[in-house]
Amino acid sequence: TKGTPVSDMMREINVSASAVGNHEFDWGIGYFKRWQEDGGFPFLAANIINKKTNKTAEWARPYLIVERNGVKVAFIGLTTIETPFLTSKENLENLEFIDPSKAAQQWIDFLNSGKDKAGKPDIIVALTHIASYQDKTDGKITGKEINDLCNKTKGLNAVISGHGHKVVCGYINNIPVVQAYCHCRALGILKVAFNDKNKLEKITPAIIEI
């Protein structure tokens, strides 16, 4: 069905945006437009670059700003650099997967400068298909890409992780990280608290098992 049931589900639950995973490339890049139209959401891919244009792949955006209850939330889409090794290489012929932390910082700086027409966001969240793993004893979160993202960037408020198929709920460098298992078996939550001056006070990650 080339993803049709997934598009139906995405529309039904009113998804605002999706990161790009490695399996989105299993049938080539010809389905991205249809998936977004059918699912009612954009793909975000700040670190997937078209080699010919040296810009973000034309079927995706680098980021999206959504407003909820007067709060502007920016999502920056990031994909694991493992992707070229996890799908058919001929489907990625004109694409380059750059370091997620470097791509993230570029767009964090852009967003914090207020250059988007929506203005400067109140919080910036990395919406990723980048794996994370968590030690059940001490709660430490591992994974080189996810740690680089949290430790080598400045201005990131939270990370939504994926790809690792594990439950992760914790912090790296005081940045909340959540990964909601796999196959829709859990829901990842980022509870965001602001003071009366609309200044971010705290983001608390949580997992609800479904």
C-alpha positions as semicolon CSV with decimal commas, in nm:
position;residue;x (nm);y (nm);z (nm)
1;T;0,000;0,000;0,000
2;K;0,310;0,226;0,004
3;G;0,219;0,385;0,337
4;T;-0,149;0,463;0,283
5;P;-0,267;0,333;0,626
6;V;0,001;0,542;0,796
7;S;-0,115;0,856;0,615
8;D;-0,472;0,782;0,724
9;M;-0,359;0,747;1,086
10;M;-0,152;1,067;1,074
11;R;-0,453;1,266;0,952
12;E;-0,689;1,103;1,202
13;I;-0,475;1,202;1,502
14;N;-0,401;1,548;1,358
15;V;-0,021;1,526;1,346
16;S;0,145;1,868;1,305
17;A;0,475;1,746;1,157
18;S;0,697;1,443;1,112
19;A;1,069;1,385;1,104
20;V;1,200;1,171;0,816
21;G;1,303;0,815;0,896
22;N;1,522;0,574;0,703
23;H;1,224;0,362;0,589
24;E;1,066;0,662;0,413
25;F;1,329;0,599;0,143
26;D;1,261;0,229;0,088
27;W;1,055;0,302;-0,228
28;G;1,252;0,609;-0,346
29;I;1,164;0,974;-0,292
30;G;0,854;0,984;-0,513
31;Y;0,601;0,937;-0,233
32;F;0,683;1,229;-0,004
33;K;0,443;1,473;-0,169
34;R;0,153;1,223;-0,158
35;W;0,219;1,124;0,203
36;Q;0,213;1,488;0,316
37;E;-0,104;1,567;0,121
38;D;-0,284;1,253;0,237
39;G;-0,162;1,281;0,597
40;G;-0,213;1,656;0,631
41;F;0,133;1,725;0,773
42;P;0,479;1,841;0,652
43;F;0,802;1,641;0,671
44;L;1,084;1,826;0,849
45;A;1,442;1,751;0,744
46;A;1,698;2,018;0,830
47;N;1,999;1,792;0,774
48;I;1,894;1,627;0,446
49;I;2,050;1,831;0,167
50;N;1,996;1,816;-0,209
51;K;2,349;1,795;-0,351
52;K;2,251;1,984;-0,666
53;T;2,097;2,286;-0,490
54;N;2,287;2,265;-0,159
55;K;1,955;2,333;0,014
56;T;1,706;2,131;0,216
57;A;1,547;1,856;0,007
58;E;1,260;2,011;-0,190
59;W;0,999;1,770;-0,049
60;A;1,062;1,878;0,312
61;R;1,105;2,184;0,532
62;P;1,389;2,241;0,779
63;Y;1,154;2,354;1,057
64;L;0,796;2,439;1,149
65;I;0,655;2,689;1,401
66;V;0,320;2,606;1,557
67;E;0,130;2,817;1,808
68;R;-0,060;2,659;2,095
69;N;-0,235;2,866;2,365
70;G;-0,031;3,171;2,273
71;V;0,301;2,983;2,284
72;K;0,516;2,953;1,971
73;V;0,686;2,615;1,943
74;A;0,949;2,558;1,674
75;F;1,027;2,204;1,560
76;I;1,353;2,136;1,375
77;G;1,349;1,808;1,181
78;L;1,658;1,587;1,197
79;T;1,737;1,243;1,056
80;T;2,004;0,994;1,158
81;I;2,321;0,993;0,948
82;E;2,293;0,612;0,953
83;T;2,019;0,640;0,689
84;P;2,242;0,577;0,383
85;F;2,337;0,240;0,533
86;L;1,982;0,139;0,625
87;T;1,792;0,173;0,298
88;S;1,857;0,137;-0,074
89;K;2,152;0,361;-0,169
90;E;2,025;0,431;-0,520
91;N;1,723;0,603;-0,364
92;L;1,958;0,853;-0,196
93;E;2,171;0,932;-0,500
94;N;2,137;1,312;-0,487
95;L;2,101;1,348;-0,111
96;E;2,355;1,426;0,161
97;F;2,291;1,366;0,532
98;I;2,490;1,624;0,727
99;D;2,576;1,629;1,098
100;P;2,245;1,680;1,285
101;S;2,404;1,896;1,554
102;K;2,551;2,137;1,297
103;A;2,225;2,158;1,103
104;A;2,032;2,211;1,425
105;Q;2,256;2,496;1,536
106;Q;2,218;2,670;1,201
107;W;1,840;2,674;1,234
108;I;1,840;2,747;1,608
109;D;2,040;3,062;1,533
110;F;1,805;3,150;1,248
111;L;1,495;3,106;1,461
112;N;1,636;3,293;1,761
113;S;1,723;3,586;1,535
114;G;1,350;3,628;1,468
115;K;1,393;3,601;1,092
116;D;1,085;3,384;1,043
117;K;0,768;3,581;0,970
118;A;0,607;3,425;1,279
119;G;0,875;3,585;1,494
120;K;1,106;3,431;1,753
121;P;0,969;3,107;1,901
122;D;0,923;3,059;2,275
123;I;1,077;2,712;2,268
124;I;1,274;2,507;2,014
125;V;1,232;2,128;1,996
126;A;1,437;1,889;1,784
127;L;1,192;1,647;1,618
128;T;1,420;1,361;1,521
129;H;1,457;1,015;1,380
130;I;1,777;0,973;1,583
131;A;1,824;0,681;1,821
132;S;1,862;0,701;2,197
133;Y;1,905;0,433;2,462
134;Q;1,871;0,453;2,839
135;D;2,031;0,255;3,119
136;K;1,757;0,122;3,347
137;T;1,983;0,146;3,651
138;D;2,125;0,498;3,643
139;G;1,901;0,657;3,377
140;K;2,195;0,763;3,159
141;I;2,098;0,821;2,795
142;T;2,342;0,697;2,533
143;G;2,383;0,726;2,157
144;K;2,653;0,936;1,991
145;E;2,425;1,138;1,763
146;I;2,174;1,220;2,038
147;N;2,451;1,320;2,278
148;D;2,622;1,535;2,015
149;L;2,290;1,705;1,948
150;C;2,239;1,791;2,315
151;N;2,600;1,871;2,402
152;K;2,722;2,051;2,090
153;T;2,430;2,287;2,033
154;K;2,318;2,596;2,221
155;G;1,956;2,708;2,240
156;L;1,779;2,372;2,209
157;N;1,504;2,319;2,467
158;A;1,401;1,956;2,412
159;V;1,450;1,652;2,188
160;I;1,199;1,399;2,057
161;S;1,398;1,088;1,968
162;G;1,311;0,792;1,746
163;H;1,471;0,507;1,551
164;G;1,604;0,325;1,860
165;H;1,273;0,142;1,933
166;K;1,327;0,192;2,309
167;V;1,155;0,377;2,590
168;V;1,369;0,679;2,683
169;C;1,268;0,951;2,927
170;G;1,535;1,169;3,083
171;Y;1,791;1,442;3,028
172;I;2,118;1,501;2,844
173;N;2,301;1,820;2,945
174;N;1,978;1,930;3,119
175;I;1,788;1,896;2,790
176;P;1,480;1,669;2,817
177;V;1,484;1,373;2,579
178;V;1,188;1,144;2,513
179;Q;1,153;0,838;2,287
180;A;0,818;0,660;2,284
181;Y;0,916;0,298;2,221
182;C;0,786;0,180;1,879
183;H;0,484;0,074;1,671
184;C;0,249;0,319;1,850
185;R;0,284;0,127;2,176
186;A;0,361;0,439;2,382
187;L;0,306;0,813;2,380
188;G;0,588;1,055;2,451
189;I;0,496;1,370;2,643
190;L;0,683;1,697;2,691
191;K;0,505;1,901;2,957
192;V;0,601;2,266;2,913
193;A;0,566;2,519;3,195
194;F;0,581;2,897;3,150
195;N;0,563;3,175;3,408
196;D;0,313;3,461;3,393
197;K;0,554;3,657;3,170
198;N;0,550;3,375;2,913
199;K;0,909;3,279;2,995
200;L;0,997;2,911;2,983
201;E;1,051;2,764;3,328
202;K;1,065;2,389;3,278
203;I;1,005;2,105;3,033
204;T;0,929;1,767;3,186
205;P;0,947;1,448;2,975
206;A;0,710;1,157;3,035
207;I;0,600;0,831;2,872
208;I;0,249;0,685;2,870
209;E;0,235;0,319;2,770
210;I;-0,069;0,249;2,552
